[in-house]
GROMACS .gro file of C-alpha atoms in nm:
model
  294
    1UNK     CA    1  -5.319  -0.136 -11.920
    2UNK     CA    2  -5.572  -0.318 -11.680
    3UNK     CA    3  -5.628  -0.035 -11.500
    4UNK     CA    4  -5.994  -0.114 -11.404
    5UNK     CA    5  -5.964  -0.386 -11.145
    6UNK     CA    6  -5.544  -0.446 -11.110
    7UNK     CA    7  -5.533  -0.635 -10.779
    8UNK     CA    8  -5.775  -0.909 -10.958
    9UNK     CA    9  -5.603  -0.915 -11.300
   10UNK     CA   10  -5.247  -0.945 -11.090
   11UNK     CA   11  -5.416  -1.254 -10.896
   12UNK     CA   12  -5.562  -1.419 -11.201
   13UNK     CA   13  -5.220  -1.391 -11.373
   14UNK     CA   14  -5.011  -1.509 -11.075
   15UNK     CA   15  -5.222  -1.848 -11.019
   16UNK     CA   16  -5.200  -1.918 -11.380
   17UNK     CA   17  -4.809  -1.935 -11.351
   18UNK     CA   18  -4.822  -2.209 -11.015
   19UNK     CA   19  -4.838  -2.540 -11.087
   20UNK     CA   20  -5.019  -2.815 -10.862
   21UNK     CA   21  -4.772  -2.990 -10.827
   22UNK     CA   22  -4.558  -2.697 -10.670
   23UNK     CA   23  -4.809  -2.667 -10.401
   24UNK     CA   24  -4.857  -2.995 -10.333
   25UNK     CA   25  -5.150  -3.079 -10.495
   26UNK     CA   26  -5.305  -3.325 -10.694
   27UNK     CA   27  -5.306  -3.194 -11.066
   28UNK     CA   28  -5.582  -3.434 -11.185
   29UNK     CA   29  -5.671  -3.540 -11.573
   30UNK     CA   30  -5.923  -3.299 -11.602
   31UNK     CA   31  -5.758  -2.959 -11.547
   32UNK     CA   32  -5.908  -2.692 -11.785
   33UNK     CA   33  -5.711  -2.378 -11.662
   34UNK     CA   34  -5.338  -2.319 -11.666
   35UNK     CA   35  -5.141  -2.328 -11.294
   36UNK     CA   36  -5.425  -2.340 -10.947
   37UNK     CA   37  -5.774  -2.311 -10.978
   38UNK     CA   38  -5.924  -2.015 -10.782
   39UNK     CA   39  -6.032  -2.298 -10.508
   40UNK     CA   40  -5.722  -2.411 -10.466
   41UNK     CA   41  -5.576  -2.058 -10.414
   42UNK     CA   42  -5.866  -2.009 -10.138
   43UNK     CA   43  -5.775  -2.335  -9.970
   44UNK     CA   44  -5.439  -2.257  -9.965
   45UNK     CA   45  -5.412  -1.894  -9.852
   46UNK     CA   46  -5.725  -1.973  -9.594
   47UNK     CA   47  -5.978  -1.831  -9.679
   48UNK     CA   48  -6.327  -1.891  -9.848
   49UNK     CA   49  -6.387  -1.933 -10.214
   50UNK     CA   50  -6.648  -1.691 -10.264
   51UNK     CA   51  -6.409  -1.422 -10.110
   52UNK     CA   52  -6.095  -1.515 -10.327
   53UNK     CA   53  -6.360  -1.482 -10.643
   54UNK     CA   54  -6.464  -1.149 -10.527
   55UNK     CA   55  -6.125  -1.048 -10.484
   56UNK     CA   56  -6.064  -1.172 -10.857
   57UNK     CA   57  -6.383  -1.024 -11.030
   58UNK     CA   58  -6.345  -0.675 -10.851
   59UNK     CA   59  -6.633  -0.729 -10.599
   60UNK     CA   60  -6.379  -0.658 -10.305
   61UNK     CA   61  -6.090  -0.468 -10.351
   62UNK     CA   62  -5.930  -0.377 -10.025
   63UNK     CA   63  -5.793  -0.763  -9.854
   64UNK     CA   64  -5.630  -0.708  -9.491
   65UNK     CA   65  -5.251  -0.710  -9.510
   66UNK     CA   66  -5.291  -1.098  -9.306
   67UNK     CA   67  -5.490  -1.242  -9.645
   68UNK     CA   68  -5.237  -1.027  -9.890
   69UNK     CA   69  -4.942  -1.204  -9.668
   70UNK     CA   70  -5.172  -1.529  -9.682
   71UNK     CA   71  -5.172  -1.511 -10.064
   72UNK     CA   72  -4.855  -1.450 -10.116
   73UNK     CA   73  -4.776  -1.751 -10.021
   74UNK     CA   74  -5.027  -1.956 -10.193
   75UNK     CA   75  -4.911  -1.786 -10.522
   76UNK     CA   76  -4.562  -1.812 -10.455
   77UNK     CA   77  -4.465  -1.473 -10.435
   78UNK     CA   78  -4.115  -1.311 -10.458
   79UNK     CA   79  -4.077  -0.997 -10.228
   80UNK     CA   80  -4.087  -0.742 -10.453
   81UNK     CA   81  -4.396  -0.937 -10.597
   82UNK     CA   82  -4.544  -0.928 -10.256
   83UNK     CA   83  -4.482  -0.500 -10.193
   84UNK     CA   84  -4.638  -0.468 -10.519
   85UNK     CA   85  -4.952  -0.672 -10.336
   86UNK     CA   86  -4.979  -0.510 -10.060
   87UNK     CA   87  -4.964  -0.159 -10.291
   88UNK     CA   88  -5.265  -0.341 -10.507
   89UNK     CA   89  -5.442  -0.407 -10.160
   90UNK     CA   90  -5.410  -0.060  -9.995
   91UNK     CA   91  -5.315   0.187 -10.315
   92UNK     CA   92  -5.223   0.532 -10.238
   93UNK     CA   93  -5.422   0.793 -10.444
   94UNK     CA   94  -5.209   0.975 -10.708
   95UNK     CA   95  -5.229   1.271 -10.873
   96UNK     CA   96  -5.379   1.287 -11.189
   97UNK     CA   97  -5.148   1.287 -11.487
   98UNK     CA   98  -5.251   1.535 -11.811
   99UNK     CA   99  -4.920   1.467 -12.006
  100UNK     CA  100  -4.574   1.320 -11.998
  101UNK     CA  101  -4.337   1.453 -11.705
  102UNK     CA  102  -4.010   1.541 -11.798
  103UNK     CA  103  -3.690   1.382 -11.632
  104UNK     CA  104  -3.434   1.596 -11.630
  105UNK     CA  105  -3.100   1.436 -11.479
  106UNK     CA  106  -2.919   1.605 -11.186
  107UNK     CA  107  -2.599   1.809 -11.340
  108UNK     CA  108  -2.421   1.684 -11.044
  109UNK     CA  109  -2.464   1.336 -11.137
  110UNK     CA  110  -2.362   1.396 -11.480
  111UNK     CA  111  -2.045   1.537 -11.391
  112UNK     CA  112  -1.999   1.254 -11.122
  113UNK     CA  113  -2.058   1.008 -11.410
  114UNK     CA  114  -1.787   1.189 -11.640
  115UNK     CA  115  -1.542   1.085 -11.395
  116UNK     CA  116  -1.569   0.722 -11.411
  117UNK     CA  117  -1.331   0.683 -11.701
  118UNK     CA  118  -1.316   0.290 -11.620
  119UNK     CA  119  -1.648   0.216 -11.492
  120UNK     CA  120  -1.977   0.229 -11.729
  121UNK     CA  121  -2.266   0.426 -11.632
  122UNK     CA  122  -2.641   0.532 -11.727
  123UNK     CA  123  -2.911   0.651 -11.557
  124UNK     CA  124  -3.258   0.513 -11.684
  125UNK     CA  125  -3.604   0.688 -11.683
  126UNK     CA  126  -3.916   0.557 -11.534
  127UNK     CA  127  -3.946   0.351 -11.871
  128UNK     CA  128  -3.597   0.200 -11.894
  129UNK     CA  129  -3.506   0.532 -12.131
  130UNK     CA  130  -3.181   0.578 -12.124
  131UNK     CA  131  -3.154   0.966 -11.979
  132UNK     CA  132  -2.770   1.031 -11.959
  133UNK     CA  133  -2.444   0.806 -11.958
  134UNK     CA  134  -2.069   0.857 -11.929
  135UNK     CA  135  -1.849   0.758 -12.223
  136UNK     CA  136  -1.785   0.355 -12.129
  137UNK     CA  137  -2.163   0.359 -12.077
  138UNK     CA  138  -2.207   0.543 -12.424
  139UNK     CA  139  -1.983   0.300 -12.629
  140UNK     CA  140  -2.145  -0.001 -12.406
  141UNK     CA  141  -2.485   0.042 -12.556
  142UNK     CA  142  -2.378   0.207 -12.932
  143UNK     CA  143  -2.448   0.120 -13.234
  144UNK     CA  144  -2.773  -0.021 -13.215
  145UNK     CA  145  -3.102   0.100 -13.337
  146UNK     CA  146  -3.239   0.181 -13.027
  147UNK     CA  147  -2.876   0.221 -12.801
  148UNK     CA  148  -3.115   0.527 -12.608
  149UNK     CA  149  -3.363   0.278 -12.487
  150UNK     CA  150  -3.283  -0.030 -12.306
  151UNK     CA  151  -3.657  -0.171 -12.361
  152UNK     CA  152  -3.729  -0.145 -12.740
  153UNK     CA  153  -3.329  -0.242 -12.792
  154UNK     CA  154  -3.401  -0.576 -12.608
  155UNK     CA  155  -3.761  -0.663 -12.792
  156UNK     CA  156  -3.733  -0.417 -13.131
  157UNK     CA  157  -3.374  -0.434 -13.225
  158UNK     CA  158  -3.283  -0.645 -13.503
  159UNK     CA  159  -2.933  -0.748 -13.266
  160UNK     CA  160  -3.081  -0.786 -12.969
  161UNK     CA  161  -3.060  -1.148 -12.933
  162UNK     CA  162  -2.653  -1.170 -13.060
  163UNK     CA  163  -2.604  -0.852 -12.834
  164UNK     CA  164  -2.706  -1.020 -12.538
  165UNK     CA  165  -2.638  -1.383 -12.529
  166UNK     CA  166  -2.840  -1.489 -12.245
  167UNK     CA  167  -3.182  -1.291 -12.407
  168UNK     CA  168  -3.492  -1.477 -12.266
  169UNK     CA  169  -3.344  -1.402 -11.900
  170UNK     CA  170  -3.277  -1.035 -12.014
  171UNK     CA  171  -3.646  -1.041 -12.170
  172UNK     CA  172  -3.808  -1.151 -11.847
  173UNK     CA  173  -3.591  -0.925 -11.658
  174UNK     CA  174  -3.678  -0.602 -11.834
  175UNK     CA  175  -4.046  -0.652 -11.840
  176UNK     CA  176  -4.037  -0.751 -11.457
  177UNK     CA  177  -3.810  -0.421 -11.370
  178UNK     CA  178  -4.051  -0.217 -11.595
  179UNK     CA  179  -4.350  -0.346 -11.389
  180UNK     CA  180  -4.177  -0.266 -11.093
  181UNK     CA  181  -4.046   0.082 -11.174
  182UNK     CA  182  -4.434   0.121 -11.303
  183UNK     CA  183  -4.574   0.036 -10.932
  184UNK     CA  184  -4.970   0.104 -10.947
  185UNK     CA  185  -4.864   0.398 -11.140
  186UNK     CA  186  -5.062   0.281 -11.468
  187UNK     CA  187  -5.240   0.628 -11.538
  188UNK     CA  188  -4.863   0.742 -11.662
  189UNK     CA  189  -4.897   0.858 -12.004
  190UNK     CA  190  -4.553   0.734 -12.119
  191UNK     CA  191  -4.589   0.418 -11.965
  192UNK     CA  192  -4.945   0.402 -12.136
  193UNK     CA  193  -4.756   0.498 -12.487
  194UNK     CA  194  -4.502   0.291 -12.394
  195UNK     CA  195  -4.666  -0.066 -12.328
  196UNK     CA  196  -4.912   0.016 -12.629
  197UNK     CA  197  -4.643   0.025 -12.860
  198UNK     CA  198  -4.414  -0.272 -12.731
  199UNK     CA  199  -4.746  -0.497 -12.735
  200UNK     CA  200  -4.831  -0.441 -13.079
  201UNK     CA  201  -4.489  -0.453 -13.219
  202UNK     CA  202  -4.336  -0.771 -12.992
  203UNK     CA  203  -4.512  -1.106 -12.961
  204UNK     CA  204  -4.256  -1.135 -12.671
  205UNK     CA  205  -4.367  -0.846 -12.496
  206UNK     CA  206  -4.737  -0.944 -12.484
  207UNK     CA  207  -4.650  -1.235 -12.339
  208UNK     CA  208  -4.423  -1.144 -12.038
  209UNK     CA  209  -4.646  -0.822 -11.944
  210UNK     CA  210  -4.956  -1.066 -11.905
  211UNK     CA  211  -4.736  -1.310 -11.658
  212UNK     CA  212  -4.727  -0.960 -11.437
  213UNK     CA  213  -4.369  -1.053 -11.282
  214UNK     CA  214  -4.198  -0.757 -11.066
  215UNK     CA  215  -3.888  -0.777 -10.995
  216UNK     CA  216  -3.665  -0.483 -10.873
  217UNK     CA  217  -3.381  -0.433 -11.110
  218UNK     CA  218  -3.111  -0.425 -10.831
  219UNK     CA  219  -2.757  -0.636 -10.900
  220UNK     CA  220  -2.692  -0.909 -11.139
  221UNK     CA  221  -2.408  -1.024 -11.380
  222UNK     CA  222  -2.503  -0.978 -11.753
  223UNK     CA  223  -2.297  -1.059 -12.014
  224UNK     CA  224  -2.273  -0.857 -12.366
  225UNK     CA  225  -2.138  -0.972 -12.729
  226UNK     CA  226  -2.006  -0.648 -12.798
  227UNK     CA  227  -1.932  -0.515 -13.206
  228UNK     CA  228  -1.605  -0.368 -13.109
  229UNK     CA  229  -1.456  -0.548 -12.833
  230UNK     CA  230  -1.678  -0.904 -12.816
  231UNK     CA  231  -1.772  -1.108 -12.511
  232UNK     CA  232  -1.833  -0.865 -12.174
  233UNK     CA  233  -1.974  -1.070 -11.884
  234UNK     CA  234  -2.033  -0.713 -11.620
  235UNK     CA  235  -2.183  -0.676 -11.257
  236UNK     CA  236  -2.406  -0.413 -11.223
  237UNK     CA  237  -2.607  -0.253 -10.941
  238UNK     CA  238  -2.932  -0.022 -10.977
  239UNK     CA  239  -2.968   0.276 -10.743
  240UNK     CA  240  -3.197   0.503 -10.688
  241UNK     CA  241  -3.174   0.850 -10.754
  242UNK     CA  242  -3.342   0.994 -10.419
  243UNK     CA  243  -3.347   1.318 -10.579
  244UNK     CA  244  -3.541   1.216 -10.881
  245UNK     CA  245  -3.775   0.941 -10.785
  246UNK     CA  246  -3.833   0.689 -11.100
  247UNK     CA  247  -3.501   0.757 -11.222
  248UNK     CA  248  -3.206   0.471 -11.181
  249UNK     CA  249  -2.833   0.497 -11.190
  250UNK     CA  250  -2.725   0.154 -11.344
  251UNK     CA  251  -2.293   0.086 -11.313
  252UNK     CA  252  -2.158  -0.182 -11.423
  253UNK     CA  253  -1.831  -0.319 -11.367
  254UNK     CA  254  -1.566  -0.630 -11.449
  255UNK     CA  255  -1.391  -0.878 -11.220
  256UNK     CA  256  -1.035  -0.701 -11.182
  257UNK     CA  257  -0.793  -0.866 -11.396
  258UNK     CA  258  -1.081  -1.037 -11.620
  259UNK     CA  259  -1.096  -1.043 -11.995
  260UNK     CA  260  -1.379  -0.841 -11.952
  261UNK     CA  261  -1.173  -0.552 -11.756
  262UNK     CA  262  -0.919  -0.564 -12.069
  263UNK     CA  263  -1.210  -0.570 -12.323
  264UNK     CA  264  -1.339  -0.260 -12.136
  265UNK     CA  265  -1.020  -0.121 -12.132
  266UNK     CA  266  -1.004  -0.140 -12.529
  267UNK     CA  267  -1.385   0.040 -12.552
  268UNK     CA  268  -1.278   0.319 -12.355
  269UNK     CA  269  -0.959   0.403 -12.562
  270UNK     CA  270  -1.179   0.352 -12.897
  271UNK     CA  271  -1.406   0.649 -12.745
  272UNK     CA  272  -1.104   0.833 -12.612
  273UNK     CA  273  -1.188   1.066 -12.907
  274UNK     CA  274  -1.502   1.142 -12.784
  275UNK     CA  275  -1.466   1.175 -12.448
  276UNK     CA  276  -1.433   1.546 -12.238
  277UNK     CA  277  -1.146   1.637 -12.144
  278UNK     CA  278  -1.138   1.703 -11.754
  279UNK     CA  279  -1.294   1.942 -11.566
  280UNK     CA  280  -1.557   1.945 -11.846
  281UNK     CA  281  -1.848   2.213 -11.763
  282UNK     CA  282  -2.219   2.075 -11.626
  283UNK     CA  283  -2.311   2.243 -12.003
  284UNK     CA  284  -2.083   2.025 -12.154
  285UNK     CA  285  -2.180   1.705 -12.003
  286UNK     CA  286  -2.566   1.774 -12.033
  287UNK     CA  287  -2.435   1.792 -12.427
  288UNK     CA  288  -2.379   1.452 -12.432
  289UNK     CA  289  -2.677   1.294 -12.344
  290UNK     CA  290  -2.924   1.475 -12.600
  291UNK     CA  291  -2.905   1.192 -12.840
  292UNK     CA  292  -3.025   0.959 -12.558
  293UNK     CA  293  -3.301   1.211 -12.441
  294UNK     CA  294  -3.671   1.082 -12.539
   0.00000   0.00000   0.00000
């Protein structure tokens, strides 16, 4: 979980993953390391060698927010790449964590939820857990081994790839949002448990946590090869839910007038039977989501 010396394993990692030639450099016949040397990152953020190799090995630990700006650039940094920087650089001590916290969901926004008959929604734990839905967002994710958990369905279910057709930008995706939703947080025991498991189990995994992207999960349009209904191609935003940090309320939603609106249309009448009826009681709703409860 590189929890020893984060701000130089997240600098090692980022280099590896910028070309020369992106920073307008000669790459040479000779290179022995993947992406820019630690010179080059020195040279190109401005300041000395030795200091970018302490900042690598451990030695310093605590750059001003000019040389985190200053390497940002050098490595090519996204934004929410360069927060999680500046959070490496100038980390805020944390609590100690003895066990797993629990994350219960607000029974106000469950029963806001159950009123979206025509509009998907889930709201996602700290590790992409899938905490509570309302019925569209129920029969969206069903019938998969891991429908509950959005990060072992896309690298540990046998579907995974047919269910979403565009996977290896989904893969990258999910392990960036996880990283992000992590922040320095690493001392989380479920996100410890977590990333130990998905390593040993998915080659995939492995790989992407080592790049260290971080990318907020915020809006995008993903499509879905859905069992029931087939192809869904759905916006969704990510918000925060300020009353329970670490927790995300994901809603998606088709183009009006789409084949995606009518295939959503035909997934909410086949769970008709299983929806509440209205009014239905905070008890009630807070019924539904047990099965997707970790």
């Amino acid at each position: 979980m590189d929890s020893d010396n984060r701000l130089g394993r997240f600098l090692s990692a980022r280099r590896a993953l910028v070309s020369p030639e992106e920073s307008g450099l000669p790459t040479g016949s000779r290179r022995r390391v993947a992406g820019l040397r630690r010179e080059e990152v020195a040279m190109l953020a401005g300041v000395s060698s030795d200091y970018y190799v302490r900042l690598e090995q451990g030695r310093e630990r605590h750059p001003s927010a000019q040389v985190v700006d200053a390497l940002a650039r050098a490595l090519r940094l996204e934004d929410d790449a360069v927060d999680h920087l500046h959070r490496l650089a100038r980390p805020v001590a944390a609590r100690p964590r003895g066990r797993t916290r629990p994350e219960p969901v607000s029974p106000v926004l469950l029963r806001m939820m159950e009123g979206w008959h025509s509009t998907p929604a889930v709201v996602l734990g700290r590790c992409l857990t899938v905490l509570a839905h309302n019925a569209l967002g129920r029969g969206l994710f069903a019938g998969h081994t891991h429908s509950g958990d959005l990060l072992r369905l896309v690298f540990l279910d046998p579907d995974a790839r047919d269910f979403y057709p565009d996977w290896d930008r989904v893969a990258v995706n999910t392990v960036a949002g996880l990283r992000a939703a992590a922040g320095t947080g690493h001392d989380d025991p479920l996100l410890i448990a977590t990333v130990g498991e998905l390593s040993l189990k998915s080659e995939e995994f492995r790989r992407l946590w080592a790049r260290h992207d971080i990318r907020q999960k915020t809006r995008e349009t993903k499509r879905f090869r859905h069992p029931q209904v087939g192809e869904l191609t759905l916006d969704y935003e990510s918000l925060t839910v300020n009353s329970a940090p670490g927790q995300q309320l994901v809603v998606y939603q088709a183009a009006p007038g789409s084949p995606s609106e009518q295939a959503l249309t035909l997934l909410g009448s086949l769970g008709a039977g299983e929806q509440h009826p209205t009014g239905s009681t905070t008890e009630s709703a807070t019924e539904s989501t047990k099965d997707f409860r970790t």
